[in-house]
CSV table of C-alpha atoms in Angstrom, one decimal:
chain,number,residue,atom,x,y,z
A,2,UNK,CA,0.0,-0.1,0.2
A,3,UNK,CA,1.1,3.6,-0.8
A,4,UNK,CA,0.3,6.8,-0.2
A,5,UNK,CA,0.5,9.3,-2.9
A,6,UNK,CA,-0.5,13.0,-1.7
A,7,UNK,CA,-3.3,12.2,0.7
A,8,UNK,CA,-4.7,9.5,-1.1
A,9,UNK,CA,-3.5,6.1,-0.1
A,10,UNK,CA,-3.7,2.9,-3.3
A,11,UNK,CA,-3.8,-0.3,-2.1
A,12,UNK,CA,-2.9,-1.2,-5.4
A,13,UNK,CA,-2.8,-5.1,-5.1
A,14,UNK,CA,-6.5,-4.7,-4.8
A,15,UNK,CA,-7.3,-4.4,-8.3
A,16,UNK,CA,-11.5,-4.1,-8.8
A,17,UNK,CA,-13.1,-3.0,-12.1
A,18,UNK,CA,-12.7,0.4,-13.1
A,19,UNK,CA,-15.9,2.5,-11.9
A,20,UNK,CA,-17.2,4.3,-14.8
A,21,UNK,CA,-20.7,6.1,-15.6
A,22,UNK,CA,-23.6,3.9,-16.7
A,23,UNK,CA,-23.0,5.4,-20.3
A,24,UNK,CA,-19.4,4.4,-20.7
A,25,UNK,CA,-19.9,0.9,-18.9
A,26,UNK,CA,-22.4,0.4,-22.0
A,27,UNK,CA,-20.5,1.7,-24.4
A,28,UNK,CA,-17.3,-0.4,-23.2
A,29,UNK,CA,-19.0,-3.6,-23.7
A,30,UNK,CA,-20.7,-2.5,-27.1
A,31,UNK,CA,-17.3,-1.7,-28.1
A,32,UNK,CA,-16.2,-5.1,-26.8
A,33,UNK,CA,-18.6,-6.9,-28.9
A,34,UNK,CA,-18.9,-5.1,-32.1
A,35,UNK,CA,-15.5,-3.0,-32.2
A,36,UNK,CA,-15.7,0.5,-32.5
A,37,UNK,CA,-16.6,1.1,-36.0
A,38,UNK,CA,-19.5,-1.9,-35.4
A,39,UNK,CA,-20.8,0.2,-32.6
A,40,UNK,CA,-23.4,3.1,-33.3
A,41,UNK,CA,-24.3,5.8,-30.7
A,42,UNK,CA,-27.9,4.6,-31.1
A,43,UNK,CA,-26.7,1.1,-30.1
A,44,UNK,CA,-25.1,2.4,-27.1
A,45,UNK,CA,-28.4,4.8,-26.3
A,46,UNK,CA,-30.7,1.6,-26.6
A,47,UNK,CA,-28.5,-0.2,-24.0
A,48,UNK,CA,-28.2,2.6,-21.7
A,49,UNK,CA,-32.2,3.0,-21.9
A,50,UNK,CA,-31.9,6.9,-23.0
A,51,UNK,CA,-32.2,8.9,-26.0
A,52,UNK,CA,-29.8,9.6,-28.6
A,53,UNK,CA,-30.0,13.3,-27.7
A,54,UNK,CA,-29.9,12.5,-24.2
A,55,UNK,CA,-26.6,10.5,-24.7
A,56,UNK,CA,-25.3,13.8,-26.7
A,57,UNK,CA,-25.8,15.8,-24.0
A,58,UNK,CA,-23.0,14.0,-21.7
A,59,UNK,CA,-20.6,13.2,-25.0
A,60,UNK,CA,-19.9,15.1,-28.0
A,61,UNK,CA,-19.6,11.9,-30.4
A,62,UNK,CA,-18.7,8.0,-30.3
A,63,UNK,CA,-15.1,9.0,-30.7
A,64,UNK,CA,-15.4,10.9,-27.2
A,65,UNK,CA,-17.1,8.3,-25.2
A,66,UNK,CA,-14.4,5.9,-26.5
A,67,UNK,CA,-11.5,8.5,-25.4
A,68,UNK,CA,-13.5,8.9,-22.3
A,69,UNK,CA,-13.5,5.1,-21.7
A,70,UNK,CA,-9.9,4.5,-22.7
A,71,UNK,CA,-9.0,7.5,-20.4
A,72,UNK,CA,-10.5,5.8,-17.6
A,73,UNK,CA,-8.9,2.7,-18.0
A,74,UNK,CA,-5.3,4.0,-18.5
A,75,UNK,CA,-5.4,6.8,-16.0
A,76,UNK,CA,-6.1,4.2,-13.4
A,77,UNK,CA,-3.7,1.6,-14.6
A,78,UNK,CA,-0.7,4.4,-14.6
A,79,UNK,CA,-1.5,5.3,-10.8
A,80,UNK,CA,-1.5,1.9,-9.6
A,81,UNK,CA,2.1,1.2,-11.3
A,82,UNK,CA,3.4,4.0,-9.7
A,83,UNK,CA,2.0,2.8,-6.3
A,84,UNK,CA,3.6,-0.6,-7.1
A,85,UNK,CA,6.9,0.6,-7.9
A,86,UNK,CA,7.1,2.9,-5.2
A,87,UNK,CA,6.1,0.4,-2.7
A,88,UNK,CA,8.9,-1.8,-3.8
A,89,UNK,CA,12.1,0.2,-2.5
A,90,UNK,CA,15.2,0.6,-4.4
A,91,UNK,CA,15.4,-2.9,-5.8
A,92,UNK,CA,14.8,-2.7,-9.7
A,93,UNK,CA,13.9,-6.6,-9.8
A,94,UNK,CA,11.4,-6.1,-7.0
A,95,UNK,CA,10.1,-2.6,-8.4
A,96,UNK,CA,9.6,-4.7,-11.9
A,97,UNK,CA,8.3,-7.5,-10.1
A,98,UNK,CA,5.3,-4.9,-8.4
A,99,UNK,CA,4.9,-3.1,-11.6
A,100,UNK,CA,4.1,-6.6,-13.4
A,101,UNK,CA,1.8,-7.6,-11.1
A,102,UNK,CA,-0.1,-4.7,-11.0
A,103,UNK,CA,-0.4,-4.4,-14.6
A,104,UNK,CA,-1.1,-8.3,-15.1
A,105,UNK,CA,-4.0,-7.8,-12.5
A,106,UNK,CA,-5.4,-4.6,-14.6
A,107,UNK,CA,-5.1,-6.5,-17.5
A,108,UNK,CA,-7.0,-9.5,-16.0
A,109,UNK,CA,-9.5,-8.2,-13.7
A,110,UNK,CA,-10.2,-5.6,-16.3
A,111,UNK,CA,-9.8,-7.9,-19.5
A,112,UNK,CA,-12.7,-6.6,-21.7
A,113,UNK,CA,-11.8,-3.3,-20.8
A,114,UNK,CA,-8.3,-3.9,-21.1
A,115,UNK,CA,-8.9,-5.2,-24.6
A,116,UNK,CA,-10.4,-1.8,-25.9
A,117,UNK,CA,-6.7,-0.4,-26.1
A,118,UNK,CA,-6.4,-2.0,-29.7
A,119,UNK,CA,-9.7,0.2,-30.9
A,120,UNK,CA,-7.5,3.1,-30.2
A,121,UNK,CA,-6.0,3.5,-33.6
A,122,UNK,CA,-9.6,4.4,-35.1
A,123,UNK,CA,-9.3,7.7,-33.3
A,124,UNK,CA,-8.6,10.7,-35.3
A,125,UNK,CA,-5.0,12.2,-34.2
A,126,UNK,CA,-6.6,15.0,-32.2
A,127,UNK,CA,-9.2,12.7,-30.2
A,128,UNK,CA,-6.3,10.5,-29.5
A,129,UNK,CA,-3.6,12.7,-28.4
A,130,UNK,CA,-4.7,12.8,-24.4
A,131,UNK,CA,-4.9,8.7,-24.6
A,132,UNK,CA,-1.9,8.6,-26.6
A,133,UNK,CA,0.3,10.8,-23.8
A,134,UNK,CA,-1.0,8.7,-20.5
A,135,UNK,CA,0.3,5.4,-23.2
A,136,UNK,CA,3.4,7.2,-23.6
A,137,UNK,CA,3.8,7.9,-19.8
A,138,UNK,CA,3.0,4.1,-18.7
A,139,UNK,CA,5.7,3.0,-21.4
A,140,UNK,CA,8.1,5.5,-19.9
A,141,UNK,CA,7.3,4.0,-16.4
A,142,UNK,CA,8.2,0.7,-17.7
A,143,UNK,CA,11.3,1.9,-19.3
A,144,UNK,CA,12.8,3.7,-16.4
A,145,UNK,CA,12.6,0.3,-14.2
A,146,UNK,CA,14.5,-1.4,-16.8
A,147,UNK,CA,17.1,1.6,-17.1
A,148,UNK,CA,17.5,1.1,-13.3
A,149,UNK,CA,18.2,-2.5,-13.8
A,150,UNK,CA,20.6,-2.0,-16.4
A,151,UNK,CA,22.5,0.8,-14.4
A,152,UNK,CA,22.4,-1.7,-11.5
A,153,UNK,CA,23.4,-4.5,-13.3
A,154,UNK,CA,20.8,-7.0,-12.6
A,155,UNK,CA,18.8,-6.9,-15.7
A,156,UNK,CA,20.8,-7.8,-19.1
A,157,UNK,CA,19.2,-6.4,-22.3
A,158,UNK,CA,20.9,-5.0,-25.4
A,159,UNK,CA,18.3,-2.5,-26.2
A,160,UNK,CA,16.4,-0.8,-23.3
A,161,UNK,CA,13.5,0.5,-25.6
A,162,UNK,CA,12.8,-2.6,-27.6
A,163,UNK,CA,13.1,-4.8,-24.1
A,164,UNK,CA,10.1,-2.1,-23.0
A,165,UNK,CA,7.9,-2.6,-26.3
A,166,UNK,CA,8.5,-6.2,-26.3
A,167,UNK,CA,7.5,-6.8,-22.5
A,168,UNK,CA,4.5,-4.7,-22.9
A,169,UNK,CA,3.6,-6.3,-26.1
A,170,UNK,CA,3.8,-9.9,-24.0
A,171,UNK,CA,1.6,-8.6,-21.2
A,172,UNK,CA,-0.9,-6.4,-23.5
A,173,UNK,CA,-2.0,-10.0,-25.1
A,174,UNK,CA,-3.2,-11.2,-22.0
A,175,UNK,CA,-6.8,-9.9,-22.5
A,176,UNK,CA,-7.0,-11.5,-25.9
A,177,UNK,CA,-7.1,-15.1,-24.0
A,178,UNK,CA,-8.0,-14.6,-20.3
A,179,UNK,CA,-11.5,-15.6,-19.5
A,180,UNK,CA,-12.6,-15.1,-15.8
A,181,UNK,CA,-14.1,-18.4,-16.3
A,182,UNK,CA,-11.1,-19.9,-16.8
A,183,UNK,CA,-8.9,-22.0,-14.3
A,184,UNK,CA,-6.2,-19.1,-13.5
A,185,UNK,CA,-7.1,-16.5,-11.0
A,186,UNK,CA,-5.5,-12.9,-11.6
A,187,UNK,CA,-3.2,-13.6,-9.0
A,188,UNK,CA,-1.9,-16.9,-10.6
A,189,UNK,CA,-1.5,-15.0,-14.1
A,190,UNK,CA,0.6,-12.1,-12.2
A,191,UNK,CA,3.0,-14.7,-10.6
A,192,UNK,CA,3.8,-16.2,-13.8
A,193,UNK,CA,4.2,-13.0,-15.7
A,194,UNK,CA,6.4,-11.6,-13.2
A,195,UNK,CA,8.6,-14.9,-13.6
A,196,UNK,CA,8.2,-14.4,-17.5
A,197,UNK,CA,9.3,-10.8,-17.7
A,198,UNK,CA,12.2,-11.3,-15.3
A,199,UNK,CA,13.7,-14.0,-17.5
A,200,UNK,CA,12.9,-11.5,-20.6
A,201,UNK,CA,15.3,-9.1,-18.7
A,202,UNK,CA,17.9,-11.9,-18.1
A,203,UNK,CA,17.3,-10.9,-14.2
A,204,UNK,CA,16.7,-14.6,-13.2
A,205,UNK,CA,19.1,-17.1,-12.5
A,206,UNK,CA,19.2,-19.9,-14.6
A,207,UNK,CA,18.0,-22.9,-12.9
A,208,UNK,CA,20.7,-25.8,-14.6
B,27,UNK,CA,16.3,-23.2,-47.5
B,28,UNK,CA,14.1,-26.3,-47.2
B,29,UNK,CA,12.5,-29.0,-49.6
B,30,UNK,CA,9.1,-30.1,-48.7
B,31,UNK,CA,7.6,-32.2,-51.5
B,32,UNK,CA,8.6,-31.0,-54.8
B,33,UNK,CA,8.8,-27.2,-53.5
B,34,UNK,CA,11.8,-25.3,-52.3
B,35,UNK,CA,11.3,-22.6,-49.8
B,36,UNK,CA,13.6,-20.1,-49.2
B,37,UNK,CA,12.2,-18.9,-46.0
B,38,UNK,CA,14.3,-16.1,-44.8
B,39,UNK,CA,13.5,-14.5,-48.4
B,40,UNK,CA,10.1,-13.1,-47.3
B,41,UNK,CA,8.0,-11.3,-49.8
B,42,UNK,CA,4.7,-9.8,-49.4
B,43,UNK,CA,2.0,-12.4,-49.7
B,44,UNK,CA,0.9,-12.6,-53.2
B,45,UNK,CA,-3.2,-11.6,-53.2
B,46,UNK,CA,-5.4,-11.0,-56.0
B,47,UNK,CA,-6.4,-7.4,-56.5
B,48,UNK,CA,-9.5,-7.7,-54.5
B,49,UNK,CA,-7.7,-9.3,-51.4
B,50,UNK,CA,-5.1,-7.0,-51.4
B,51,UNK,CA,-7.6,-3.5,-51.8
B,52,UNK,CA,-9.7,-5.4,-49.2
B,53,UNK,CA,-6.5,-6.0,-46.6
B,54,UNK,CA,-5.9,-2.2,-47.2
B,55,UNK,CA,-9.4,-1.0,-46.3
B,56,UNK,CA,-9.7,-3.3,-43.4
B,57,UNK,CA,-6.5,-2.0,-41.9
B,58,UNK,CA,-7.4,1.7,-42.5
B,59,UNK,CA,-10.9,1.1,-41.3
B,60,UNK,CA,-11.2,-1.9,-39.5
B,61,UNK,CA,-13.5,-4.9,-40.6
B,62,UNK,CA,-16.7,-3.3,-39.3
B,63,UNK,CA,-15.9,0.0,-40.6
B,64,UNK,CA,-15.4,-1.4,-44.3
B,65,UNK,CA,-18.2,-1.8,-46.3
B,66,UNK,CA,-18.2,-4.1,-49.4
B,67,UNK,CA,-19.3,-1.0,-51.8
B,68,UNK,CA,-15.8,0.9,-50.4
B,69,UNK,CA,-13.7,-2.5,-51.4
B,70,UNK,CA,-15.5,-2.4,-55.1
B,71,UNK,CA,-15.0,1.1,-55.2
B,72,UNK,CA,-11.3,0.7,-54.5
B,73,UNK,CA,-10.9,-2.6,-56.6
B,74,UNK,CA,-12.8,-0.8,-59.6
B,75,UNK,CA,-15.5,-3.0,-60.1
B,76,UNK,CA,-19.3,-3.5,-59.1
B,77,UNK,CA,-20.9,-4.8,-55.9
B,78,UNK,CA,-22.2,-7.8,-58.2
B,79,UNK,CA,-19.0,-8.5,-59.6
B,80,UNK,CA,-17.1,-8.5,-56.2
B,81,UNK,CA,-20.4,-11.0,-55.2
B,82,UNK,CA,-19.2,-13.2,-58.0
B,83,UNK,CA,-15.7,-14.0,-56.2
B,84,UNK,CA,-16.7,-13.7,-52.6
B,85,UNK,CA,-19.9,-14.0,-50.8
B,86,UNK,CA,-19.6,-11.3,-48.2
B,87,UNK,CA,-17.3,-9.2,-46.5
B,88,UNK,CA,-16.4,-11.9,-44.2
B,89,UNK,CA,-15.5,-14.4,-46.5
B,90,UNK,CA,-13.2,-11.7,-48.0
B,91,UNK,CA,-11.5,-11.3,-44.4
B,92,UNK,CA,-11.2,-15.1,-44.3
B,93,UNK,CA,-9.6,-15.5,-47.4
B,94,UNK,CA,-6.9,-12.5,-46.5
B,95,UNK,CA,-6.4,-13.7,-43.2
B,96,UNK,CA,-6.1,-17.3,-44.3
B,97,UNK,CA,-3.5,-17.0,-47.4
B,98,UNK,CA,-1.4,-14.8,-44.8
B,99,UNK,CA,-1.0,-17.4,-42.0
B,100,UNK,CA,-0.8,-20.4,-44.6
B,101,UNK,CA,2.3,-18.5,-46.0
B,102,UNK,CA,3.4,-18.1,-42.2
B,103,UNK,CA,3.2,-21.7,-41.3
B,104,UNK,CA,4.9,-23.1,-44.3
B,105,UNK,CA,7.7,-20.9,-43.8
B,106,UNK,CA,7.7,-21.8,-40.1
B,107,UNK,CA,7.7,-25.5,-40.6
B,108,UNK,CA,10.7,-24.8,-43.1
B,109,UNK,CA,12.7,-22.8,-41.2
B,110,UNK,CA,12.4,-25.4,-38.1
B,111,UNK,CA,13.7,-28.2,-40.4
B,112,UNK,CA,16.4,-26.1,-41.7
B,113,UNK,CA,17.9,-26.0,-38.1
B,114,UNK,CA,18.9,-29.7,-37.6
B,115,UNK,CA,18.1,-31.1,-34.3
B,116,UNK,CA,19.3,-28.4,-31.9
B,117,UNK,CA,15.9,-26.6,-30.1
B,118,UNK,CA,17.7,-23.6,-29.9
B,119,UNK,CA,18.8,-23.2,-33.4
B,120,UNK,CA,15.0,-24.3,-34.3
B,121,UNK,CA,13.7,-21.5,-31.8
B,122,UNK,CA,16.1,-19.0,-33.6
B,123,UNK,CA,14.8,-20.0,-37.1
B,124,UNK,CA,11.2,-19.8,-36.0
B,125,UNK,CA,11.3,-16.5,-34.5
B,126,UNK,CA,13.4,-15.1,-37.3
B,127,UNK,CA,10.5,-16.2,-40.1
B,128,UNK,CA,7.9,-15.0,-37.7
B,129,UNK,CA,9.6,-11.6,-37.3
B,130,UNK,CA,10.3,-11.1,-40.9
B,131,UNK,CA,6.3,-11.9,-42.2
B,132,UNK,CA,5.4,-9.7,-38.8
B,133,UNK,CA,7.7,-6.8,-40.5
B,134,UNK,CA,7.8,-7.4,-44.2
B,135,UNK,CA,3.9,-7.9,-44.0
B,136,UNK,CA,3.0,-5.8,-41.1
B,137,UNK,CA,-0.3,-4.1,-42.5
B,138,UNK,CA,-1.1,-7.6,-43.7
B,139,UNK,CA,-0.3,-9.3,-40.3
B,140,UNK,CA,-2.0,-6.3,-38.1
B,141,UNK,CA,-5.3,-7.8,-39.4
B,142,UNK,CA,-4.8,-10.7,-37.0
B,143,UNK,CA,-6.8,-8.8,-34.5
B,144,UNK,CA,-9.7,-8.4,-36.6
B,145,UNK,CA,-10.6,-11.8,-36.6
B,146,UNK,CA,-12.4,-12.0,-33.2
B,147,UNK,CA,-15.0,-10.3,-35.1
B,148,UNK,CA,-15.9,-13.3,-37.3
B,149,UNK,CA,-18.8,-15.6,-36.7
B,150,UNK,CA,-17.9,-19.1,-35.2
B,151,UNK,CA,-18.3,-20.7,-38.5
B,152,UNK,CA,-16.2,-18.3,-40.5
B,153,UNK,CA,-13.7,-18.1,-38.0
B,154,UNK,CA,-13.2,-21.9,-38.0
B,155,UNK,CA,-10.8,-22.7,-40.8
B,156,UNK,CA,-8.3,-19.8,-39.8
B,157,UNK,CA,-8.7,-20.8,-36.1
B,158,UNK,CA,-7.3,-24.2,-37.0
B,159,UNK,CA,-4.3,-22.8,-38.7
B,160,UNK,CA,-3.6,-20.1,-36.0
B,161,UNK,CA,-3.5,-23.2,-33.4
B,162,UNK,CA,-1.6,-25.2,-35.7
B,163,UNK,CA,0.9,-22.1,-35.4
B,164,UNK,CA,0.9,-22.1,-31.8
B,165,UNK,CA,1.6,-25.7,-31.6
B,166,UNK,CA,4.6,-25.5,-34.0
B,167,UNK,CA,6.0,-22.9,-31.3
B,168,UNK,CA,5.2,-25.2,-28.6
B,169,UNK,CA,6.5,-28.3,-29.6
B,170,UNK,CA,10.0,-26.4,-30.2
B,171,UNK,CA,9.6,-25.3,-26.5
B,172,UNK,CA,8.9,-28.9,-25.5
B,173,UNK,CA,11.8,-30.0,-27.3
B,174,UNK,CA,14.1,-27.4,-25.4
B,175,UNK,CA,12.7,-28.1,-22.1
B,176,UNK,CA,13.1,-31.9,-22.6
B,177,UNK,CA,16.9,-31.3,-24.0
B,178,UNK,CA,17.6,-29.1,-20.7
B,179,UNK,CA,18.7,-26.2,-22.6
B,180,UNK,CA,15.0,-24.0,-22.2
B,181,UNK,CA,13.8,-23.2,-18.7
B,182,UNK,CA,10.2,-22.3,-18.4
B,183,UNK,CA,7.6,-23.2,-15.6
B,184,UNK,CA,4.4,-23.8,-18.0
B,185,UNK,CA,5.5,-24.9,-21.6
B,186,UNK,CA,1.8,-23.2,-23.0
B,187,UNK,CA,2.2,-20.1,-21.2
B,188,UNK,CA,5.4,-19.4,-22.2
B,189,UNK,CA,4.3,-20.0,-26.0
B,190,UNK,CA,1.4,-17.4,-25.4
B,191,UNK,CA,3.7,-14.9,-24.0
B,192,UNK,CA,6.3,-15.5,-26.7
B,193,UNK,CA,3.6,-15.0,-29.5
B,194,UNK,CA,2.0,-12.0,-27.8
B,195,UNK,CA,4.9,-10.5,-27.4
B,196,UNK,CA,5.7,-11.0,-31.6
B,197,UNK,CA,2.5,-10.2,-32.1
B,198,UNK,CA,2.6,-6.8,-30.9
B,199,UNK,CA,5.5,-6.4,-33.4
B,200,UNK,CA,2.9,-5.0,-36.4
B,201,UNK,CA,1.3,-2.5,-34.0
B,202,UNK,CA,4.6,-0.2,-34.2
B,203,UNK,CA,6.9,-1.5,-37.1
B,204,UNK,CA,7.0,1.2,-39.7
B,205,UNK,CA,8.8,0.2,-43.0
B,206,UNK,CA,10.0,3.6,-43.2
B,207,UNK,CA,11.9,3.6,-39.7
B,208,UNK,CA,15.1,3.0,-38.7
B,209,UNK,CA,15.3,-0.6,-38.3
B,210,UNK,CA,15.3,-3.2,-41.1
B,211,UNK,CA,13.0,-6.4,-40.9
B,212,UNK,CA,16.5,-8.2,-40.3
B,213,UNK,CA,17.5,-6.0,-37.5
B,214,UNK,CA,14.0,-6.8,-36.0
B,215,UNK,CA,14.4,-10.3,-36.4
B,216,UNK,CA,17.8,-10.5,-34.9
B,217,UNK,CA,16.4,-8.5,-31.6
B,218,UNK,CA,13.5,-10.7,-31.4
B,219,UNK,CA,15.6,-13.8,-31.8
B,220,UNK,CA,17.8,-12.5,-28.8
B,221,UNK,CA,14.3,-11.7,-26.8
B,222,UNK,CA,12.8,-14.9,-27.3
B,223,UNK,CA,15.8,-17.0,-26.0
B,224,UNK,CA,16.0,-14.9,-23.1
B,225,UNK,CA,12.4,-15.4,-22.3
B,226,UNK,CA,12.8,-19.0,-22.7
B,227,UNK,CA,15.9,-19.2,-20.0
B,228,UNK,CA,18.0,-19.8,-22.8
B,229,UNK,CA,20.8,-17.3,-23.1
B,230,UNK,CA,23.6,-17.1,-20.8
B,231,UNK,CA,24.0,-14.4,-18.6
B,232,UNK,CA,26.4,-11.7,-19.2
B,233,UNK,CA,27.8,-10.8,-15.7
C-alpha cells in the first residue's frame, strides 16, 4: 500500500474500473462489435436513454471511446506508480511489483483492457490525450528497466526494444484470459512476473 | 532453404504475400478502417468493380476477411516449418530460425499481419478454418519449446504459458513497426531472436 499525496492506493486490490452507466455500456458494445461496429443508437438503447440525451453527456462516439480508454489507463498508471514506490530501491522488486500491477489490470479488467487496440481508429486529435498517458505508461516501465540495467541486474541489448517486447507480451493477456478459466488474476500475475524477469535477463538459470 | 515435397522454400526471403486485386485492396481497407468500418461498397470502389462483380468472387465481407487472413497465416505456417527443418536437431537453433521467420513475416507484411486482431469479429463458423491454422501455428511454436525443455536448454515453468507469452510479444510487432523507420526486418528479427531466447531461459547471462 502506498500513499500519494493524501490518497492511499491499495494497488494489489484491483477491482473493476468505476465507470458511469453510459461508459460501462459503451465499453461492452465496443468490446463486442468494435468501435466501428458500434453506433451511438446501439449505445443509447443499451443505456436506456435517447440519442439526444447521450449527446448531452458526450460530443460523439469518438469522445465516448476516449473517455472509456482514458479512465482505464489513468488508473493503470496510478497503480503502476504506487506498485513501484512500494518496492523500495531494488529494480528487480520494482519490476515484479509493476508487472503484477499491470497483469492484475489486464485480467480483472480484461474486456476493458482489450479496447486498447481500438485506439488506432481514433482521429489524431481525439487520440492525443490517451496517447500521452499511454506513452507515460511506457516510460514508467522503461525507467525501471533502465535502473535495472544501470544496477547490473537486468541484461538487455536495447532498453526501448525490451520495453516494447515486455509490454507487447503483457498486452496479449486480455486476448486469451477469461475469468471463467482455471487461472485467477493472481496466478497469471505470478507467471508473468517470472516471464518478465526472464525476458530482462534477471532470473538465475536453473541448470 | 528447405525442400518440402517437391517445393523449395527460401524462408529467409520474405516478400509480400501474393494476393488477388480484390484481397489486396480489401486488406488495405480493413487495415485503415477495421472490418466493421469497411463496407463491400468501399472495397468494390477501391478495386474498380461493381458490388455484384465482387459478390461473384466472394460470398460476403466476412468471406473476404477469411480469405485475406487465411492466405497470410498459411504462408506463415509453411515458412515456420521450413525454418525449423533447416535448423537440424538443436532446439535453440530451431527456435532462433522460427522466431526469425515469424518476425520477418510480421515486419515485411506488417499491415497484413496486423489484421489478425480483426479475426475475433468473425462468426464462429467463418472463423473456424482460420482458427485451426492459427492453433497449428501455436502448436508448432510449442513443440519447439517442449523439445528445448526436454533437452534441458530452455527453462520455463509452464510451456503453454511461455508459448502464449512468446507469441504475444511477437504479435505486438506490427502495431509499432513501420517500414519507413530506422530498423530493417532483419534488424528486428535479430533482436527478437535474442529476446525470445532470453524469455525461454536459453541465453547465458552476461555478468
